[in-house]
């Protein structure tokens, strides 16, 4: 996408300040009001109804009550959308939002377990649950939600001293609550990146996965000398294998994806793929197995030997074959969740239909990760987690004008907006005793 001009940036800065004020006024007037009528919106439902022009959305008790034309609010607060786009709040990707504050500071990251004495000593603890460390007061939450991000999949990561099974995570809504919105999901890392955790060979990953399945399903005695799981680990792994929830597997190379499909069929295990840099090369097999893939649309270079055939058309080819496609980011996903919608726009630029790109940020992750019916669509009965945009939500130049969780308008404020507003103030006059801009203005929060 082309860079935004200096004039455009200034216009957006002024618009953003206006939207912060509008959001604050709406929040102060309607924080307690969960009944809401949004009139005359371009409603992107992310359902089979598609996009509705000039439609209304009625919210009752924090949930969507009706979607259509000419709805009556019956005392509900009314917002005139002026024809602007209305979407569900968006998926922020597979991240560490709430368990990772500063990625370079270990004391602020809680997304991985390292109990082994060294990188070659594998400790398999699928019972490790990162949601227990979730901090709803993290500064990353408001940064994401003022940009229309409403939910994320909290991920457990593999690393030195751990194993290819990173642990459990779940979907978290960014509404300020501290409980998972959906079921616990298990995270697995495969391929060359995880080979150091399996004796230096990716081939050993399948051997160890088969053994772990045997342990969990009671085919290998718990007291066997080669056993890798604790009693709690066996119970948790069995629940994930047999509970109908997908294992979220990070894998890139086409050959590894084929092995994963064979393994999942043989073991009777559902999987969803995270990454899939070469997934387009096995699109037909993925479609036949009904395996969703969460791709990074900017992953288009052979950054390593697992992604020699990475392509900017990955998402488009997968979807054309019938694969459900969602989105996530390969690097620094927690701090850049707001950019995911722009990445989805890149996928559209390379052949993915616009409606499918929106689905990849709403319906697809909600359904894959077990929170459909709560979020991800605009339909009766679903939570009223909504975003009103000032333009195309997949365009880098568009902004979220208003955001609602359960029909409540949020304060459109974050640490980043506060810093912006502080340093946009005129340079203080030291001769008049005015404090430097690093100090908050009188009465500022």
Coordinates of C-alpha atoms in Angstrom, one line a residue:
X1 CA 0.0 0.0 0.0
X2 CA 1.2 3.5 -0.7
X3 CA 2.5 5.6 2.2
X4 CA 0.2 8.2 3.6
X5 CA 1.2 11.8 2.8
X6 CA 2.2 14.3 5.4
X7 CA -1.1 16.2 4.8
X8 CA -3.1 13.0 5.2
X9 CA -1.3 12.2 8.4
X10 CA -2.2 15.7 9.8
X11 CA -5.8 15.2 8.7
X12 CA -6.0 11.8 10.4
X13 CA -4.4 13.3 13.5
X14 CA -7.1 15.9 13.7
X15 CA -9.7 13.3 13.0
X16 CA -8.3 11.0 15.6
X17 CA -8.5 13.7 18.3
X18 CA -12.1 14.4 17.3
X19 CA -12.9 10.7 17.5
X20 CA -11.3 10.4 21.0
X21 CA -13.6 13.3 22.2
X22 CA -16.6 11.7 20.5
X23 CA -15.9 8.3 22.1
X24 CA -15.4 9.9 25.5
X25 CA -18.7 11.7 25.3
X26 CA -20.5 8.6 24.1
X27 CA -18.9 6.6 26.9
X28 CA -19.8 9.1 29.6
X29 CA -23.4 9.2 28.4
X30 CA -23.9 5.5 27.7
X31 CA -21.5 3.4 29.6
X32 CA -24.3 1.8 31.5
X33 CA -26.7 1.6 28.6
X34 CA -26.5 -1.7 26.9
X35 CA -29.5 -1.0 24.6
X36 CA -28.3 0.6 21.4
X37 CA -29.6 1.3 17.9
X38 CA -27.1 1.9 15.2
X39 CA -28.9 3.3 12.1
X40 CA -28.0 3.5 8.5
X41 CA -24.8 1.5 8.5
X42 CA -23.1 -0.5 5.8
X43 CA -23.3 -3.7 7.9
X44 CA -20.7 -6.3 7.2
X45 CA -22.3 -9.2 9.0
X46 CA -19.6 -11.8 8.3
X47 CA -22.5 -14.3 7.9
X48 CA -24.2 -15.8 4.9
X49 CA -26.2 -12.5 4.7
X50 CA -23.1 -10.7 3.6
X51 CA -23.0 -6.9 3.5
X52 CA -26.2 -5.0 4.1
X53 CA -26.4 -1.4 2.8
X54 CA -28.3 1.2 4.8
X55 CA -29.1 -1.3 7.6
X56 CA -29.8 -1.0 11.3
X57 CA -28.5 -3.0 14.2
X58 CA -30.5 -3.2 17.4
X59 CA -28.8 -4.2 20.6
X60 CA -30.7 -5.4 23.7
X61 CA -29.0 -6.4 27.0
X62 CA -25.6 -6.3 25.4
X63 CA -26.4 -8.7 22.6
X64 CA -27.6 -8.2 19.0
X65 CA -31.3 -8.3 18.9
X66 CA -32.1 -7.6 15.3
X67 CA -30.3 -6.7 12.0
X68 CA -32.4 -5.1 9.2
X69 CA -33.9 -1.9 7.8
X70 CA -36.2 0.5 9.7
X71 CA -35.8 -1.0 13.1
X72 CA -37.4 0.7 16.1
X73 CA -35.2 1.3 19.2
X74 CA -37.9 1.6 21.8
X75 CA -35.8 3.9 24.0
X76 CA -32.4 2.6 23.0
X77 CA -29.6 5.1 22.5
X78 CA -29.4 5.9 18.8
X79 CA -26.2 6.4 16.7
X80 CA -26.4 7.5 13.1
X81 CA -23.7 5.7 11.2
X82 CA -24.1 7.9 8.1
X83 CA -23.6 4.9 5.8
X84 CA -20.2 4.0 7.2
X85 CA -19.0 0.5 7.6
X86 CA -19.9 -1.5 10.7
X87 CA -18.2 -4.8 11.5
X88 CA -17.8 -7.2 14.4
X89 CA -14.7 -6.4 16.5
X90 CA -11.7 -8.0 14.8
X91 CA -9.4 -10.8 15.7
X92 CA -6.0 -9.6 16.7
X93 CA -4.2 -12.9 15.7
X94 CA -2.4 -15.5 17.8
X95 CA -0.6 -13.4 20.3
X96 CA 0.7 -12.8 23.8
X97 CA -1.5 -9.8 24.6
X98 CA -1.9 -9.7 28.3
X99 CA 1.0 -12.1 29.0
X100 CA 3.7 -10.2 27.2
X101 CA 4.3 -6.5 28.1
X102 CA 7.8 -5.9 26.8
X103 CA 9.0 -8.7 24.5
X104 CA 12.7 -8.1 25.3
X105 CA 12.2 -8.2 29.1
X106 CA 11.8 -11.7 30.5
X107 CA 10.1 -10.5 33.7
X108 CA 7.1 -9.3 31.6
X109 CA 6.6 -12.4 29.5
X110 CA 4.7 -15.4 30.6
X111 CA 4.1 -17.3 27.4
X112 CA 6.5 -20.2 27.6
X113 CA 7.8 -22.8 30.0
X114 CA 11.4 -23.8 30.4
X115 CA 11.8 -26.4 33.1
X116 CA 14.6 -28.4 31.4
X117 CA 18.2 -28.0 32.5
X118 CA 19.3 -27.2 28.9
X119 CA 18.0 -27.0 25.4
X120 CA 18.3 -30.8 24.8
X121 CA 16.4 -31.9 27.9
X122 CA 12.7 -32.1 26.9
X123 CA 10.1 -31.5 29.6
X124 CA 6.6 -32.1 28.2
X125 CA 3.9 -30.3 30.2
X126 CA 0.7 -29.9 28.2
X127 CA -1.0 -28.9 31.5
X128 CA 0.9 -25.5 31.4
X129 CA -1.9 -22.9 31.0
X130 CA -0.8 -19.3 30.0
X131 CA -4.3 -17.9 30.6
X132 CA -3.6 -18.0 34.4
X133 CA -1.1 -15.2 33.9
X134 CA -3.4 -13.0 31.8
X135 CA -3.3 -9.3 32.9
X136 CA -6.4 -7.4 31.7
X137 CA -4.7 -4.2 32.8
X138 CA -1.9 -4.6 30.2
X139 CA -1.2 -1.5 28.3
X140 CA -1.4 -3.5 25.1
X141 CA -5.1 -4.0 25.4
X142 CA -6.3 -0.4 24.9
X143 CA -3.7 0.0 22.1
X144 CA -5.4 -2.8 20.3
X145 CA -9.0 -2.2 21.0
X146 CA -9.1 1.5 20.0
X147 CA -8.1 0.1 16.6
X148 CA -11.1 -2.2 16.5
X149 CA -9.4 -5.4 17.8
X150 CA -11.9 -7.3 20.1
X151 CA -10.4 -10.7 20.7
X152 CA -7.1 -12.6 20.4
X153 CA -6.0 -16.2 20.8
X154 CA -3.5 -16.3 23.7
X155 CA -0.7 -18.7 22.7
X156 CA 1.7 -20.9 24.7
X157 CA 5.1 -21.1 23.0
X158 CA 7.7 -23.7 22.8
X159 CA 11.3 -22.9 23.6
X160 CA 14.6 -24.0 25.1
X161 CA 14.0 -26.1 28.2
X162 CA 10.4 -27.0 27.1
X163 CA 9.0 -29.2 24.3
X164 CA 7.3 -29.1 21.0
X165 CA 4.0 -29.0 23.0
X166 CA 4.0 -25.5 24.3
X167 CA 1.0 -25.7 26.6
X168 CA -2.5 -24.3 26.6
X169 CA -4.1 -21.0 25.7
X170 CA -7.5 -19.7 24.8
X171 CA -9.4 -16.8 23.2
X172 CA -9.5 -13.7 25.4
X173 CA -11.9 -10.8 24.7
X174 CA -10.2 -7.5 25.1
X175 CA -13.1 -6.1 27.1
X176 CA -11.2 -5.9 30.4
X177 CA -12.4 -9.3 31.8
X178 CA -9.8 -11.8 32.9
X179 CA -11.5 -15.1 32.0
X180 CA -11.1 -17.0 28.8
X181 CA -14.0 -16.5 26.3
X182 CA -13.7 -20.1 24.9
X183 CA -12.2 -23.5 25.5
X184 CA -8.6 -24.2 26.2
X185 CA -6.5 -25.1 23.1
X186 CA -3.2 -26.9 22.9
X187 CA -0.2 -25.4 21.0
X188 CA 2.3 -27.5 19.1
X189 CA 5.5 -26.4 17.2
X190 CA 6.8 -28.5 14.3
X191 CA 9.5 -28.2 11.7
X192 CA 13.1 -27.0 11.7
X193 CA 12.4 -24.3 14.3
X194 CA 11.4 -26.9 16.9
X195 CA 14.0 -29.6 15.9
X196 CA 16.3 -28.5 18.7
X197 CA 13.6 -29.7 21.1
X198 CA 13.5 -33.2 19.5
X199 CA 17.1 -34.3 19.4
X200 CA 18.1 -32.1 16.4
X201 CA 15.7 -33.8 13.9
X202 CA 12.2 -33.0 12.7
X203 CA 11.8 -36.7 12.0
X204 CA 11.9 -37.3 15.8
X205 CA 8.8 -35.0 16.2
X206 CA 6.5 -37.7 14.8
X207 CA 8.0 -40.4 17.0
X208 CA 7.6 -38.3 20.1
X209 CA 4.1 -37.2 19.2
X210 CA 3.0 -40.8 18.7
X211 CA 4.5 -41.7 22.1
X212 CA 2.7 -38.9 23.8
X213 CA -0.6 -40.0 22.2
X214 CA 0.1 -43.6 23.4
X215 CA 0.7 -42.3 27.0
X216 CA -2.3 -40.1 27.0
X217 CA -4.6 -42.9 25.8
X218 CA -3.2 -45.5 28.2
X219 CA -1.3 -47.6 25.6
X220 CA 2.0 -46.9 27.4
X221 CA 2.2 -47.4 31.2
X222 CA 2.6 -44.3 33.2
X223 CA 5.6 -45.9 35.0
X224 CA 7.4 -46.9 31.9
X225 CA 11.1 -45.7 31.9
X226 CA 10.5 -43.7 28.7
X227 CA 7.3 -42.0 29.9
X228 CA 7.3 -38.2 29.3
X229 CA 4.1 -37.0 30.9
X230 CA 3.0 -36.3 34.4
X231 CA -0.4 -37.7 35.6
X232 CA -1.9 -34.2 35.0
X233 CA -0.2 -34.0 31.6
X234 CA -1.7 -37.4 30.5
X235 CA -5.2 -36.2 31.6
X236 CA -4.9 -32.8 29.8
X237 CA -3.5 -34.2 26.6
X238 CA -6.2 -36.9 26.5
X239 CA -8.8 -34.2 26.8
X240 CA -7.4 -32.3 23.9
X241 CA -6.9 -35.3 21.7
X242 CA -10.4 -36.6 22.2
X243 CA -12.4 -33.5 23.0
X244 CA -13.0 -32.3 19.4
X245 CA -10.9 -29.2 19.8
X246 CA -8.2 -28.6 17.3
X247 CA -4.5 -28.6 18.2
X248 CA -3.0 -25.4 17.0
X249 CA 0.1 -26.4 15.1
X250 CA 2.8 -24.1 14.0
X251 CA 4.2 -25.6 10.8
X252 CA 5.5 -24.1 7.5
X253 CA 6.9 -26.6 5.0
X254 CA 4.6 -28.4 2.6
X255 CA 6.2 -31.7 3.3
X256 CA 5.6 -31.2 7.1
X257 CA 2.0 -30.2 6.5
X258 CA 1.4 -33.5 4.6
X259 CA 2.9 -35.4 7.4
X260 CA 0.7 -33.5 9.9
X261 CA -2.4 -34.4 7.8
X262 CA -1.5 -38.1 7.8
X263 CA -0.7 -38.0 11.5
X264 CA -4.0 -36.3 12.5
X265 CA -6.0 -38.7 10.4
X266 CA -4.2 -41.7 11.8
X267 CA -4.6 -40.5 15.4
X268 CA -8.1 -39.1 15.0
X269 CA -7.0 -35.6 16.1
X270 CA -8.3 -32.3 14.8
X271 CA -5.7 -29.6 13.9
X272 CA -5.6 -26.0 12.8
X273 CA -2.4 -24.6 11.2
X274 CA -0.6 -21.5 12.3
X275 CA 1.9 -20.1 9.8
X276 CA 1.6 -22.4 6.8
X277 CA 4.1 -20.5 4.7
X278 CA 4.0 -23.2 2.0
X279 CA 0.4 -24.2 2.7
X280 CA -0.8 -23.1 -0.8
X281 CA 1.2 -26.1 -2.3
X282 CA -1.1 -28.5 -0.5
X283 CA -4.3 -26.5 -0.7
X284 CA -6.4 -29.4 -2.0
X285 CA -5.3 -31.8 0.7
X286 CA -6.0 -29.2 3.4
X287 CA -9.4 -28.5 2.0
X288 CA -10.2 -32.2 1.9
X289 CA -9.2 -32.6 5.5
X290 CA -11.1 -29.4 6.5
X291 CA -8.1 -27.9 8.2
X292 CA -8.2 -24.1 8.7
X293 CA -4.9 -22.2 8.1
X294 CA -3.9 -18.9 9.8
X295 CA -1.4 -17.2 7.5
X296 CA 0.7 -14.1 7.6
X297 CA 0.0 -12.3 4.2
X298 CA 3.4 -10.6 4.4
X299 CA 5.2 -13.9 4.6
X300 CA 6.3 -13.9 0.9
X301 CA 10.1 -14.5 1.1
X302 CA 12.2 -17.6 1.6
X303 CA 13.3 -16.5 5.1
X304 CA 14.3 -20.1 6.0
X305 CA 14.5 -23.6 4.6
X306 CA 10.9 -24.2 5.7
X307 CA 9.5 -21.4 3.6
X308 CA 11.4 -21.7 0.3
X309 CA 8.1 -21.4 -1.6
X310 CA 6.4 -18.7 0.5
X311 CA 4.0 -16.7 -1.6
X312 CA 2.0 -13.5 -1.3
X313 CA -0.9 -15.4 -2.9
X314 CA -1.0 -18.0 -0.2
X315 CA -4.3 -16.9 1.3
X316 CA -6.0 -16.5 -2.2
X317 CA -4.9 -19.9 -3.4
X318 CA -6.0 -21.6 -0.2
X319 CA -9.4 -20.0 -0.2
X320 CA -9.9 -20.8 -3.9
X321 CA -9.4 -24.4 -3.0
X322 CA -12.0 -24.3 -0.2
X323 CA -9.7 -23.9 2.8
X324 CA -10.9 -21.7 5.7
X325 CA -8.3 -18.9 5.9
X326 CA -7.6 -16.8 8.9
X327 CA -4.8 -14.4 9.8
X328 CA -2.0 -14.0 12.3
X329 CA 1.4 -12.3 12.3
X330 CA 4.8 -14.0 12.3
X331 CA 6.7 -11.4 14.3
X332 CA 5.9 -9.1 17.3
X333 CA 2.3 -10.0 17.0
X334 CA 1.3 -8.7 20.4
X335 CA 2.5 -5.2 19.9
X336 CA 1.2 -4.9 16.4
X337 CA -2.2 -6.6 16.5
X338 CA -3.8 -3.5 15.1
X339 CA -1.9 -4.0 11.9
X340 CA -3.5 -7.4 11.1
X341 CA -6.4 -5.8 9.3
X342 CA -4.0 -4.1 7.0
X343 CA -2.2 -7.4 6.3
X344 CA -5.6 -8.8 5.4
X345 CA -5.9 -6.0 2.9
X346 CA -2.6 -7.1 1.4
X347 CA -4.2 -10.5 0.9
X348 CA -7.1 -8.9 -0.9
X349 CA -4.6 -7.0 -3.1
X350 CA -3.2 -10.4 -4.1
X351 CA -6.4 -12.2 -5.0
X352 CA -8.3 -13.0 -1.8
X353 CA -12.0 -11.8 -2.1
X354 CA -12.7 -8.9 0.3
X355 CA -15.5 -10.8 2.1
X356 CA -13.2 -13.8 2.7
X357 CA -10.6 -11.4 4.1
X358 CA -13.1 -10.0 6.6
X359 CA -14.2 -13.5 7.5
X360 CA -10.5 -14.3 8.3
X361 CA -10.6 -11.6 10.9
X362 CA -14.0 -12.4 12.3
X363 CA -16.0 -15.5 11.7
X364 CA -13.2 -18.0 10.8
X365 CA -11.1 -17.5 14.0
X366 CA -14.3 -17.3 16.2
X367 CA -15.5 -20.7 14.8
X368 CA -12.1 -22.4 14.7
X369 CA -11.3 -21.5 18.3
X370 CA -14.7 -22.1 19.9
X371 CA -16.2 -18.7 20.4
X372 CA -18.7 -18.5 17.5
X373 CA -22.0 -17.5 18.9
X374 CA -20.2 -15.0 21.2
X375 CA -18.3 -12.9 18.7
X376 CA -17.1 -12.8 15.1
X377 CA -20.4 -12.0 13.4
X378 CA -23.3 -9.5 13.4
X379 CA -26.3 -11.7 14.0
X380 CA -29.1 -12.0 16.5
X381 CA -27.9 -13.5 19.8
X382 CA -24.2 -12.7 19.4
X383 CA -22.5 -10.3 21.8
X384 CA -22.7 -6.7 20.5
X385 CA -18.9 -6.3 20.0
X386 CA -18.9 -3.9 17.2
X387 CA -16.8 -1.3 15.3
X388 CA -17.9 1.7 13.3
X389 CA -15.2 2.7 10.8
X390 CA -14.6 5.9 8.9
X391 CA -13.6 4.0 5.8
X392 CA -12.7 0.5 4.5
X393 CA -11.6 -1.4 7.6
X394 CA -8.9 -3.2 5.5
X395 CA -7.4 0.0 4.3
X396 CA -4.3 1.4 6.1
X397 CA -5.8 4.9 6.0
X398 CA -9.0 4.0 7.8
X399 CA -9.7 4.5 11.5
X400 CA -12.1 3.0 14.0
X401 CA -14.5 5.8 14.9
X402 CA -16.4 3.9 17.7
X403 CA -16.0 0.6 19.4
X404 CA -18.5 -1.2 21.5
X405 CA -18.2 -4.3 23.8
X406 CA -21.6 -5.8 24.8
X407 CA -23.1 -2.6 23.4
X408 CA -21.1 -0.4 25.7
X409 CA -18.9 2.3 24.0
X410 CA -15.3 2.2 25.1
X411 CA -13.2 5.2 25.9
X412 CA -11.1 5.6 22.7
X413 CA -7.9 6.2 24.6
X414 CA -4.6 4.3 25.0
X415 CA -1.1 5.1 26.1
X416 CA -0.2 5.9 22.5
X417 CA -3.1 8.4 22.0
X418 CA -2.2 10.1 25.3
X419 CA 1.4 10.4 24.2
X420 CA 0.3 11.8 20.9
X421 CA -1.9 14.4 22.4
X422 CA 0.7 15.4 25.0
X423 CA 3.4 16.1 22.4
X424 CA 1.0 17.8 19.9
X425 CA 0.6 20.6 22.5
X426 CA 2.4 23.8 21.7
X427 CA 5.9 24.1 23.0
X428 CA 5.6 25.5 26.6
X429 CA 7.0 28.9 27.5
X430 CA 9.6 28.3 30.2
X431 CA 9.8 32.1 30.9
X432 CA 6.2 31.9 32.1
X433 CA 6.9 29.0 34.3
X434 CA 5.2 26.4 32.1
X435 CA 6.3 22.9 32.5
X436 CA 7.8 20.9 29.6
X437 CA 5.5 18.8 27.5
X438 CA 6.8 15.6 29.3
X439 CA 4.6 16.7 32.2
X440 CA 0.9 16.1 31.9
X441 CA -1.2 19.2 31.3
X442 CA -3.3 20.4 34.3
X443 CA -6.3 18.2 34.7
X444 CA -5.0 15.6 32.1
X445 CA -5.2 11.9 33.0

